[in-house]
Amino acid sequence: MKAEPLTAERFAAYGEVLTHAGDGRRHYVERAFETTDPAARPTMWINRILHPAPAAPILIDQVERHPHSFQTLIPLHAARFFVAVTHSLPDGTPDFDNLRPFVTEPGQGVIYHPNVWHFGFTALDGPNEVVVMIGVTGREDDCIVSVADRRVEVEWDLAAAG
């Protein structure tokens, strides 16, 4: 499987690509703290990623989803990162046969829709830090599934992706 460049059109079924759009000074992001549960409280933190992904392939060994909230990821350093997303099968498990891998451009962030399975934030160009925003209910806010029965490897072209 090969990663493709992240665009708003390609990613629309899974969430929103964060970039400044238009000529105005501000571009408002309406869904940054949106939730499906009124009891969710907005929460924000910064993750430090000390070890970037290897050149290739990237091994997807677990995915996560957040059933009650959108999740927003904003890198603090203008560098690329890896995104892999999929929807659920009828039984609620990740649909690995339809996994979509992407490589961002420097300066892009993402907002995952609720219940979209995704791979954890993976820096590509070196260490990075990422702001994470999500609504927290205290009830199964993070569903994590380890990939035990199959190996999902994603190739990405270092020269073409950047």
PDB file of C-alpha atoms in Angstrom:
ATOM      1  CA  MET A   1       0.000   0.000   0.000  1.00  0.00           C
ATOM      2  CA  LYS A   2       1.293   3.474  -0.849  1.00  0.00           C
ATOM      3  CA  ALA A   3       0.520   6.789   0.872  1.00  0.00           C
ATOM      4  CA  GLU A   4      -0.802   9.677  -1.196  1.00  0.00           C
ATOM      5  CA  PRO A   5      -0.619  13.442  -0.611  1.00  0.00           C
ATOM      6  CA  LEU A   6      -3.281  14.717   1.806  1.00  0.00           C
ATOM      7  CA  THR A   7      -5.931  16.920   0.197  1.00  0.00           C
ATOM      8  CA  ALA A   8      -9.274  18.157   1.510  1.00  0.00           C
ATOM      9  CA  GLU A   9     -11.127  16.243  -1.213  1.00  0.00           C
ATOM     10  CA  ARG A  10      -9.415  12.906  -0.539  1.00  0.00           C
ATOM     11  CA  PHE A  11      -9.836  13.268   3.229  1.00  0.00           C
ATOM     12  CA  ALA A  12     -13.437  14.595   3.328  1.00  0.00           C
ATOM     13  CA  ALA A  13     -15.049  11.251   4.234  1.00  0.00           C
ATOM     14  CA  TYR A  14     -12.817  11.004   7.331  1.00  0.00           C
ATOM     15  CA  GLY A  15     -12.534  14.583   8.527  1.00  0.00           C
ATOM     16  CA  GLU A  16     -11.189  17.981   7.653  1.00  0.00           C
ATOM     17  CA  VAL A  17      -7.758  19.168   6.537  1.00  0.00           C
ATOM     18  CA  LEU A  18      -6.613  22.216   8.491  1.00  0.00           C
ATOM     19  CA  THR A  19      -5.002  24.911   6.388  1.00  0.00           C
ATOM     20  CA  HIS A  20      -5.640  28.602   6.044  1.00  0.00           C
ATOM     21  CA  ALA A  21      -8.188  29.127   3.295  1.00  0.00           C
ATOM     22  CA  GLY A  22      -9.081  32.334   1.517  1.00  0.00           C
ATOM     23  CA  ASP A  23      -7.584  35.808   1.622  1.00  0.00           C
ATOM     24  CA  GLY A  24      -8.805  36.895   5.051  1.00  0.00           C
ATOM     25  CA  ARG A  25      -6.599  37.216   8.084  1.00  0.00           C
ATOM     26  CA  ARG A  26      -8.534  34.551   9.972  1.00  0.00           C
ATOM     27  CA  HIS A  27      -9.837  31.141   8.961  1.00  0.00           C
ATOM     28  CA  TYR A  28     -12.243  29.888  11.603  1.00  0.00           C
ATOM     29  CA  VAL A  29     -12.225  26.193  12.466  1.00  0.00           C
ATOM     30  CA  GLU A  30     -15.756  25.349  13.546  1.00  0.00           C
ATOM     31  CA  ARG A  31     -15.251  21.697  14.512  1.00  0.00           C
ATOM     32  CA  ALA A  32     -12.090  21.905  16.631  1.00  0.00           C
ATOM     33  CA  PHE A  33     -13.982  21.067  19.848  1.00  0.00           C
ATOM     34  CA  GLU A  34     -17.218  19.653  18.418  1.00  0.00           C
ATOM     35  CA  THR A  35     -18.644  16.551  20.106  1.00  0.00           C
ATOM     36  CA  THR A  36     -21.599  14.212  19.750  1.00  0.00           C
ATOM     37  CA  ASP A  37     -22.140  14.178  23.528  1.00  0.00           C
ATOM     38  CA  PRO A  38     -23.176  17.347  25.410  1.00  0.00           C
ATOM     39  CA  ALA A  39     -21.407  16.028  28.536  1.00  0.00           C
ATOM     40  CA  ALA A  40     -18.003  16.118  26.813  1.00  0.00           C
ATOM     41  CA  ARG A  41     -15.605  18.759  28.065  1.00  0.00           C
ATOM     42  CA  PRO A  42     -13.063  20.373  25.737  1.00  0.00           C
ATOM     43  CA  THR A  43      -9.568  19.074  26.443  1.00  0.00           C
ATOM     44  CA  MET A  44      -6.250  20.049  24.879  1.00  0.00           C
ATOM     45  CA  TRP A  45      -2.697  18.815  25.347  1.00  0.00           C
ATOM     46  CA  ILE A  46       0.639  18.697  23.514  1.00  0.00           C
ATOM     47  CA  ASN A  47       2.304  15.400  22.564  1.00  0.00           C
ATOM     48  CA  ARG A  48       6.046  15.342  21.966  1.00  0.00           C
ATOM     49  CA  ILE A  49       7.162  12.927  19.246  1.00  0.00           C
ATOM     50  CA  LEU A  50      10.894  12.320  19.688  1.00  0.00           C
ATOM     51  CA  HIS A  51      11.353   9.592  17.086  1.00  0.00           C
ATOM     52  CA  PRO A  52      10.057  10.077  13.546  1.00  0.00           C
ATOM     53  CA  ALA A  53       8.875   7.187  11.423  1.00  0.00           C
ATOM     54  CA  PRO A  54      11.443   5.190   9.471  1.00  0.00           C
ATOM     55  CA  ALA A  55      11.922   6.128   5.820  1.00  0.00           C
ATOM     56  CA  ALA A  56       9.699   3.230   4.685  1.00  0.00           C
ATOM     57  CA  PRO A  57       7.648   1.238   5.179  1.00  0.00           C
ATOM     58  CA  ILE A  58       5.516   2.435   8.061  1.00  0.00           C
ATOM     59  CA  LEU A  59       4.047  -0.500   9.972  1.00  0.00           C
ATOM     60  CA  ILE A  60       0.503   0.100  11.200  1.00  0.00           C
ATOM     61  CA  ASP A  61       0.253  -1.988  14.352  1.00  0.00           C
ATOM     62  CA  GLN A  62      -2.712  -0.301  16.052  1.00  0.00           C
ATOM     63  CA  VAL A  63      -5.466   2.177  15.304  1.00  0.00           C
ATOM     64  CA  GLU A  64      -7.754   4.242  17.502  1.00  0.00           C
ATOM     65  CA  ARG A  65     -11.069   6.038  17.298  1.00  0.00           C
ATOM     66  CA  HIS A  66     -12.977   8.470  19.465  1.00  0.00           C
ATOM     67  CA  PRO A  67     -16.731   7.766  19.522  1.00  0.00           C
ATOM     68  CA  HIS A  68     -17.919  10.957  21.263  1.00  0.00           C
ATOM     69  CA  SER A  69     -15.838  13.695  19.673  1.00  0.00           C
ATOM     70  CA  PHE A  70     -13.963  15.082  16.746  1.00  0.00           C
ATOM     71  CA  GLN A  71     -10.194  14.996  17.327  1.00  0.00           C
ATOM     72  CA  THR A  72      -8.007  17.860  16.126  1.00  0.00           C
ATOM     73  CA  LEU A  73      -4.249  17.522  15.523  1.00  0.00           C
ATOM     74  CA  ILE A  74      -2.116  20.618  14.885  1.00  0.00           C
ATOM     75  CA  PRO A  75       1.655  20.111  14.527  1.00  0.00           C
ATOM     76  CA  LEU A  76       3.728  22.835  16.182  1.00  0.00           C
ATOM     77  CA  HIS A  77       6.575  22.487  13.666  1.00  0.00           C
ATOM     78  CA  ALA A  78       5.905  22.998   9.961  1.00  0.00           C
ATOM     79  CA  ALA A  79       6.825  19.497   8.885  1.00  0.00           C
ATOM     80  CA  ARG A  80       5.054  16.559   7.308  1.00  0.00           C
ATOM     81  CA  PHE A  81       3.314  13.784   9.176  1.00  0.00           C
ATOM     82  CA  PHE A  82       1.675  10.488   8.274  1.00  0.00           C
ATOM     83  CA  VAL A  83      -2.085   9.949   8.421  1.00  0.00           C
ATOM     84  CA  ALA A  84      -3.887   6.616   7.935  1.00  0.00           C
ATOM     85  CA  VAL A  85      -7.683   6.376   8.289  1.00  0.00           C
ATOM     86  CA  THR A  86     -10.537   3.967   7.733  1.00  0.00           C
ATOM     87  CA  HIS A  87     -14.175   3.470   8.612  1.00  0.00           C
ATOM     88  CA  SER A  88     -15.697   0.609  10.603  1.00  0.00           C
ATOM     89  CA  LEU A  89     -16.998  -2.701   9.351  1.00  0.00           C
ATOM     90  CA  PRO A  90     -20.596  -3.573  10.343  1.00  0.00           C
ATOM     91  CA  ASP A  91     -19.287  -5.218  13.547  1.00  0.00           C
ATOM     92  CA  GLY A  92     -17.515  -1.973  14.555  1.00  0.00           C
ATOM     93  CA  THR A  93     -13.965  -3.178  13.878  1.00  0.00           C
ATOM     94  CA  PRO A  94     -11.586  -1.266  11.573  1.00  0.00           C
ATOM     95  CA  ASP A  95     -11.949  -1.895   7.825  1.00  0.00           C
ATOM     96  CA  PHE A  96      -8.272  -2.506   7.037  1.00  0.00           C
ATOM     97  CA  ASP A  97      -9.075  -3.468   3.431  1.00  0.00           C
ATOM     98  CA  ASN A  98     -10.098   0.152   2.810  1.00  0.00           C
ATOM     99  CA  LEU A  99      -7.379   1.891   4.839  1.00  0.00           C
ATOM    100  CA  ARG A 100      -6.366   5.249   3.278  1.00  0.00           C
ATOM    101  CA  PRO A 101      -2.798   6.438   4.019  1.00  0.00           C
ATOM    102  CA  PHE A 102      -1.722  10.053   3.436  1.00  0.00           C
ATOM    103  CA  VAL A 103       1.307  12.300   3.851  1.00  0.00           C
ATOM    104  CA  THR A 104       0.597  15.900   4.844  1.00  0.00           C
ATOM    105  CA  GLU A 105       2.304  19.000   3.578  1.00  0.00           C
ATOM    106  CA  PRO A 106       4.163  21.147   6.134  1.00  0.00           C
ATOM    107  CA  GLY A 107       1.652  23.406   7.864  1.00  0.00           C
ATOM    108  CA  GLN A 108      -1.369  21.091   7.519  1.00  0.00           C
ATOM    109  CA  GLY A 109      -3.316  19.679  10.436  1.00  0.00           C
ATOM    110  CA  VAL A 110      -6.350  17.392  10.548  1.00  0.00           C
ATOM    111  CA  ILE A 111      -9.670  16.993  12.295  1.00  0.00           C
ATOM    112  CA  TYR A 112     -10.897  13.399  12.495  1.00  0.00           C
ATOM    113  CA  HIS A 113     -14.655  12.828  12.484  1.00  0.00           C
ATOM    114  CA  PRO A 114     -16.022  10.857  15.469  1.00  0.00           C
ATOM    115  CA  ASN A 115     -15.598   7.076  15.066  1.00  0.00           C
ATOM    116  CA  VAL A 116     -13.009   7.318  12.290  1.00  0.00           C
ATOM    117  CA  TRP A 117     -10.272   4.770  12.915  1.00  0.00           C
ATOM    118  CA  HIS A 118      -6.824   6.347  12.587  1.00  0.00           C
ATOM    119  CA  PHE A 119      -3.180   5.609  13.192  1.00  0.00           C
ATOM    120  CA  GLY A 120      -1.436   7.639  15.894  1.00  0.00           C
ATOM    121  CA  PHE A 121       0.364  10.886  15.022  1.00  0.00           C
ATOM    122  CA  THR A 122       3.551   9.961  13.181  1.00  0.00           C
ATOM    123  CA  ALA A 123       6.169  12.616  12.410  1.00  0.00           C
ATOM    124  CA  LEU A 124       8.096  12.126   9.167  1.00  0.00           C
ATOM    125  CA  ASP A 125      10.742  14.855   8.976  1.00  0.00           C
ATOM    126  CA  GLY A 126      12.180  14.624  12.479  1.00  0.00           C
ATOM    127  CA  PRO A 127      10.950  15.144  16.025  1.00  0.00           C
ATOM    128  CA  ASN A 128       7.765  17.189  16.341  1.00  0.00           C
ATOM    129  CA  GLU A 129       5.133  18.272  18.807  1.00  0.00           C
ATOM    130  CA  VAL A 130       1.416  18.183  18.116  1.00  0.00           C
ATOM    131  CA  VAL A 131      -1.477  19.973  19.795  1.00  0.00           C
ATOM    132  CA  VAL A 132      -4.355  17.545  20.379  1.00  0.00           C
ATOM    133  CA  MET A 133      -7.901  18.793  21.012  1.00  0.00           C
ATOM    134  CA  ILE A 134     -10.810  16.502  21.829  1.00  0.00           C
ATOM    135  CA  GLY A 135     -13.995  16.393  23.860  1.00  0.00           C
ATOM    136  CA  VAL A 136     -13.650  14.047  26.844  1.00  0.00           C
ATOM    137  CA  THR A 137     -16.634  12.345  28.487  1.00  0.00           C
ATOM    138  CA  GLY A 138     -14.796   9.950  30.812  1.00  0.00           C
ATOM    139  CA  ARG A 139     -16.532   6.988  29.122  1.00  0.00           C
ATOM    140  CA  GLU A 140     -14.529   5.074  26.525  1.00  0.00           C
ATOM    141  CA  ASP A 141     -13.203   8.220  24.856  1.00  0.00           C
ATOM    142  CA  ASP A 142     -10.367   6.252  23.244  1.00  0.00           C
ATOM    143  CA  CYS A 143     -10.988   2.903  21.560  1.00  0.00           C
ATOM    144  CA  ILE A 144      -7.690   1.281  20.578  1.00  0.00           C
ATOM    145  CA  VAL A 145      -7.311  -1.886  18.511  1.00  0.00           C
ATOM    146  CA  SER A 146      -3.991  -3.661  18.038  1.00  0.00           C
ATOM    147  CA  VAL A 147      -3.443  -5.328  14.692  1.00  0.00           C
ATOM    148  CA  ALA A 148      -2.648  -8.874  15.673  1.00  0.00           C
ATOM    149  CA  ASP A 149      -3.895 -10.918  12.718  1.00  0.00           C
ATOM    150  CA  ARG A 150      -2.485  -8.923   9.811  1.00  0.00           C
ATOM    151  CA  ARG A 151       0.489  -6.784   8.963  1.00  0.00           C
ATOM    152  CA  VAL A 152      -0.305  -3.415   7.364  1.00  0.00           C
ATOM    153  CA  GLU A 153       2.735  -1.801   5.759  1.00  0.00           C
ATOM    154  CA  VAL A 154       2.578   1.556   4.009  1.00  0.00           C
ATOM    155  CA  GLU A 155       5.190   2.840   1.592  1.00  0.00           C
ATOM    156  CA  TRP A 156       5.735   6.545   1.208  1.00  0.00           C
ATOM    157  CA  ASP A 157       8.092   8.270  -1.173  1.00  0.00           C
ATOM    158  CA  LEU A 158      10.337  10.672   0.726  1.00  0.00           C
ATOM    159  CA  ALA A 159      11.205  12.712  -2.373  1.00  0.00           C
ATOM    160  CA  ALA A 160       7.699  12.891  -3.897  1.00  0.00           C
ATOM    161  CA  ALA A 161       5.819  13.537  -0.671  1.00  0.00           C
ATOM    162  CA  GLY A 162       7.671  16.670   0.346  1.00  0.00           C
TER     163      GLY A 162
END
